[in-house]
Short mmCIF file of C-alpha atoms in Angstrom, two decimals:
data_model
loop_
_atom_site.label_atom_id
_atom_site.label_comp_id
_atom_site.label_asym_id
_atom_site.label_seq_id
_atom_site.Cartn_x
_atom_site.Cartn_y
_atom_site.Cartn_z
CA UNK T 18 0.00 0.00 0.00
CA UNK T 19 2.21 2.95 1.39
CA UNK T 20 0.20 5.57 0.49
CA UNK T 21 0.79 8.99 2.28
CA UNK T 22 -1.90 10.35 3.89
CA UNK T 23 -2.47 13.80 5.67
CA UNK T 24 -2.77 12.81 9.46
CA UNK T 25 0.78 12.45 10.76
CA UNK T 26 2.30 8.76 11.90
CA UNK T 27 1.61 6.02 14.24
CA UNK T 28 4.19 3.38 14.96
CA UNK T 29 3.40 -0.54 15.20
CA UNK T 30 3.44 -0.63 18.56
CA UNK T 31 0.32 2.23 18.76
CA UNK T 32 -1.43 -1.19 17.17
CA UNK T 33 -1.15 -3.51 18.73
CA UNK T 34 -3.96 -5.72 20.27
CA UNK T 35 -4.02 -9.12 22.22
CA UNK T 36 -7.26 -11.01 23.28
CA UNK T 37 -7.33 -14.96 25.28
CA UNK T 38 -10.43 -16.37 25.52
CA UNK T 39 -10.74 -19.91 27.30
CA UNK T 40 -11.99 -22.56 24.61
CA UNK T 41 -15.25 -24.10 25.44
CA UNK T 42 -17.43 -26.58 24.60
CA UNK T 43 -20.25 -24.22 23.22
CA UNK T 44 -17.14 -22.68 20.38
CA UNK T 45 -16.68 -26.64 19.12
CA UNK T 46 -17.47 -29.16 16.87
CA UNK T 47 -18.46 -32.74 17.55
CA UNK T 48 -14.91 -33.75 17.79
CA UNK T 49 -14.43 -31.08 20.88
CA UNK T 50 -11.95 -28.97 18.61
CA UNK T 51 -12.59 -24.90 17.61
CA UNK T 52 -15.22 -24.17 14.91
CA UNK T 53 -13.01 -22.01 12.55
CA UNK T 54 -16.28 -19.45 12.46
CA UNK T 55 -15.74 -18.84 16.05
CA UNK T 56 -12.02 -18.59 15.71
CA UNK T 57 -12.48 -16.12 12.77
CA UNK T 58 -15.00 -13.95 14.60
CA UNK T 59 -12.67 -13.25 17.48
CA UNK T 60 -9.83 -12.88 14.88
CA UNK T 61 -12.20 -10.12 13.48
CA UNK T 62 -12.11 -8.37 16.79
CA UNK T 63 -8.86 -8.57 17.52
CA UNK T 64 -7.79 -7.17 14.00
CA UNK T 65 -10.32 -3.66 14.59
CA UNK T 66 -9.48 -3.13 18.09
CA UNK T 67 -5.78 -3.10 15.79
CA UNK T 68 -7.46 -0.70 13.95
CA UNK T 69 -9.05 1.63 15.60
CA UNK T 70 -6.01 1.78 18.45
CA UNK T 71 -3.77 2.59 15.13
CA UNK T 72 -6.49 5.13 13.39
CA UNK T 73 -8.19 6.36 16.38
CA UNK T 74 -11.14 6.23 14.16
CA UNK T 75 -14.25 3.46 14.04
CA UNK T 76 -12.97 0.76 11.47
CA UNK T 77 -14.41 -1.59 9.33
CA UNK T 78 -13.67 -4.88 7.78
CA UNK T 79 -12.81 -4.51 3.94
CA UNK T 80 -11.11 -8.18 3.72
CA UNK T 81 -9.71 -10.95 5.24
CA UNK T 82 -7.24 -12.55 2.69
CA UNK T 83 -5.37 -15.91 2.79
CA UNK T 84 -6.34 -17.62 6.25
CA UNK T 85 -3.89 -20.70 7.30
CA UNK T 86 -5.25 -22.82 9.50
CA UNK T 87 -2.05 -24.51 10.94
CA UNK T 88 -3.35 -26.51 13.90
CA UNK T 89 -6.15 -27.68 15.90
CA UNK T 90 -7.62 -25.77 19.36
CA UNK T 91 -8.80 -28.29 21.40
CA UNK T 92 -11.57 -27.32 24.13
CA UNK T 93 -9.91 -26.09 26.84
CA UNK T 94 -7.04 -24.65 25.21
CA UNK T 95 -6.44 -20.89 26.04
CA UNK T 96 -6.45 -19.02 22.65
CA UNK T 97 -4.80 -15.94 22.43
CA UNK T 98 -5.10 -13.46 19.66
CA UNK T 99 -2.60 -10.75 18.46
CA UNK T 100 -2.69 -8.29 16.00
CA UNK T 101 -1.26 -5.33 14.52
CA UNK T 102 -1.19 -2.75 11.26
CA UNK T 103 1.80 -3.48 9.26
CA UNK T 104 1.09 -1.44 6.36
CA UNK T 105 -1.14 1.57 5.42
CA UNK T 106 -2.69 3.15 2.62
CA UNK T 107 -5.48 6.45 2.31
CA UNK T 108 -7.85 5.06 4.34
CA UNK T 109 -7.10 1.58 5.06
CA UNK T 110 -4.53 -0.51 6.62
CA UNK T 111 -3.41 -4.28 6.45
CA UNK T 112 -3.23 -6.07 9.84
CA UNK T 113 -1.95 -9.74 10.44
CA UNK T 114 -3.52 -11.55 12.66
CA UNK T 115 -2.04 -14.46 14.43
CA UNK T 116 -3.68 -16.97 17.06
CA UNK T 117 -1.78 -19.35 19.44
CA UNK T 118 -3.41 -21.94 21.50
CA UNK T 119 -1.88 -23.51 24.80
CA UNK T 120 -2.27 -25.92 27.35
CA UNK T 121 -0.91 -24.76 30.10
CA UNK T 122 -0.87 -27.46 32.35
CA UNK T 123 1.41 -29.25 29.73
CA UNK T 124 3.44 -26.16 28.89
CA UNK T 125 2.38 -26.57 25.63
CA UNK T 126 1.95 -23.55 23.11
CA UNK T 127 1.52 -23.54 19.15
CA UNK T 128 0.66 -21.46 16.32
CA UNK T 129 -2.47 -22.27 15.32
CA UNK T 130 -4.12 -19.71 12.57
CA UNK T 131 -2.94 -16.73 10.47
CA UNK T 132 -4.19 -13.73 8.27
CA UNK T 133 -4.26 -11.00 6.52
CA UNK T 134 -7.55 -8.15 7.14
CA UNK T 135 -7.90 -4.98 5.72
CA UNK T 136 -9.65 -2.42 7.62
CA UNK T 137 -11.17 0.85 6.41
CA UNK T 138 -11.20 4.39 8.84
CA UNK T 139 -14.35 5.94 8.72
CA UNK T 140 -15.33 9.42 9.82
CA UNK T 141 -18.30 10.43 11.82
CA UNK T 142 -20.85 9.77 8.98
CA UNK T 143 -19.28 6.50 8.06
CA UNK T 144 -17.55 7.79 4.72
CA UNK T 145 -13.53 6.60 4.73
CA UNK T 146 -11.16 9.11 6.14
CA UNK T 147 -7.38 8.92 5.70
CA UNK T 148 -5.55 7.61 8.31
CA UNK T 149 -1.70 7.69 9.46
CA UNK T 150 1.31 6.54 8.18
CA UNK T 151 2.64 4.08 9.92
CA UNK T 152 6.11 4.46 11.27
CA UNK T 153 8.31 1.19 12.94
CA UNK T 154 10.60 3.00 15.88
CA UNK T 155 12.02 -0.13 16.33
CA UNK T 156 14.60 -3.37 15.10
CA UNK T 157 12.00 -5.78 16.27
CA UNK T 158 8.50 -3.49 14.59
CA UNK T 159 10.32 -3.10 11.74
CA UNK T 160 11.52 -7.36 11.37
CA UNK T 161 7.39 -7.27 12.09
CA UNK T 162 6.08 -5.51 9.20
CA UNK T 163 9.25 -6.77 6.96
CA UNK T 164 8.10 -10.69 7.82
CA UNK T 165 4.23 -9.73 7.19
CA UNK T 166 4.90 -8.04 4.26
CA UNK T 167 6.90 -10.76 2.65
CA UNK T 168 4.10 -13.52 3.50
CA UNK T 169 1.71 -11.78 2.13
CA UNK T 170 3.44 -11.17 -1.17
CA UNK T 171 4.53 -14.90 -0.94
CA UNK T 172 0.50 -15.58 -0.57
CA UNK T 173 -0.65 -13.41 -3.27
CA UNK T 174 2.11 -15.16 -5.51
CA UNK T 175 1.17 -18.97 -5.00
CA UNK T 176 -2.66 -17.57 -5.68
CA UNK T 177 -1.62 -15.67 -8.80
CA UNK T 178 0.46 -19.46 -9.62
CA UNK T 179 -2.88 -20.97 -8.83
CA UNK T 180 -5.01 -19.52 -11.54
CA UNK T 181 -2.06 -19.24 -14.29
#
């Protein structure tokens, strides 16, 4: 995207957004693991309060691109969601969204699911207003947007492959 718009910067950090939830049996199929609708709607969440911490503005979804679903979540499993804007243009910005489930009784913790959302910044009558330009002030924000930047160009690539 990086597209410069005419509100200043935010950095990364300004972004970013974590959620847990405790998985239980009502969020489950009939084999007691996560029904990826569930999974997606908290994903959804996580990814605006992204937004709307980076914009200061109400968001909306525009997209949710390329969703890997890596692992199961078993019931029980603490899910944790994180997200954060790694890339901006006028009005919108891209946010990855990762979720991690654990056990931690066991000590054990694993990526589970990943995307890619777009959200839009709307003003006060719900049109899209600009928002800013997002700025990494650090090594580790900027390895952050580099990495999500790269999968999703590696994503959009093997789709583009796809439909050669």
């Amino acid at each position: 995207m990086q597209q410069q718009s005419s509100v200043g910067t935010r950095s990364l950090s300004a972004s970013r957004a974590e959620m847990s939830e405790i998985l239980m049996p009502n969020d489950t199929n009939n084999l007691g693991r996560a029904l990826g609708g569930r999974i997606l709607e908290w994903m959804d969440v996580c990814g605006a309060i992204a937004g709307r911490r980076f914009a200061e503005r109400q968001v909306v979804t525009a997209s949710m691109d390329h969703v890997d679903f890596l692992a199961p979540i078993d019931v029980g499993d603490v899910v944790t969601v994180e997200a954060y804007v790694f890339d901006t243009g006028r009005t919108s910005m891209d946010i990855k969204v990762d979720v991690t489930a654990e056990r931690p009784s066991e000590g054990d913790r694993r990526e589970t699911i990943t995307s890619f959302f777009t959200f839009v910044a709307l003003d006060d009558d719900e049109k899209p207003i600009p928002v800013p330009d997002l700025v990494c002030d650090s090594q580790e924000e900027r390895e952050l947007r580099d990495a999500a930047l790269q999968k999703r160009r590696e994503h959009r690539a093997a789709l583009a492959e796809e439909f050669e």
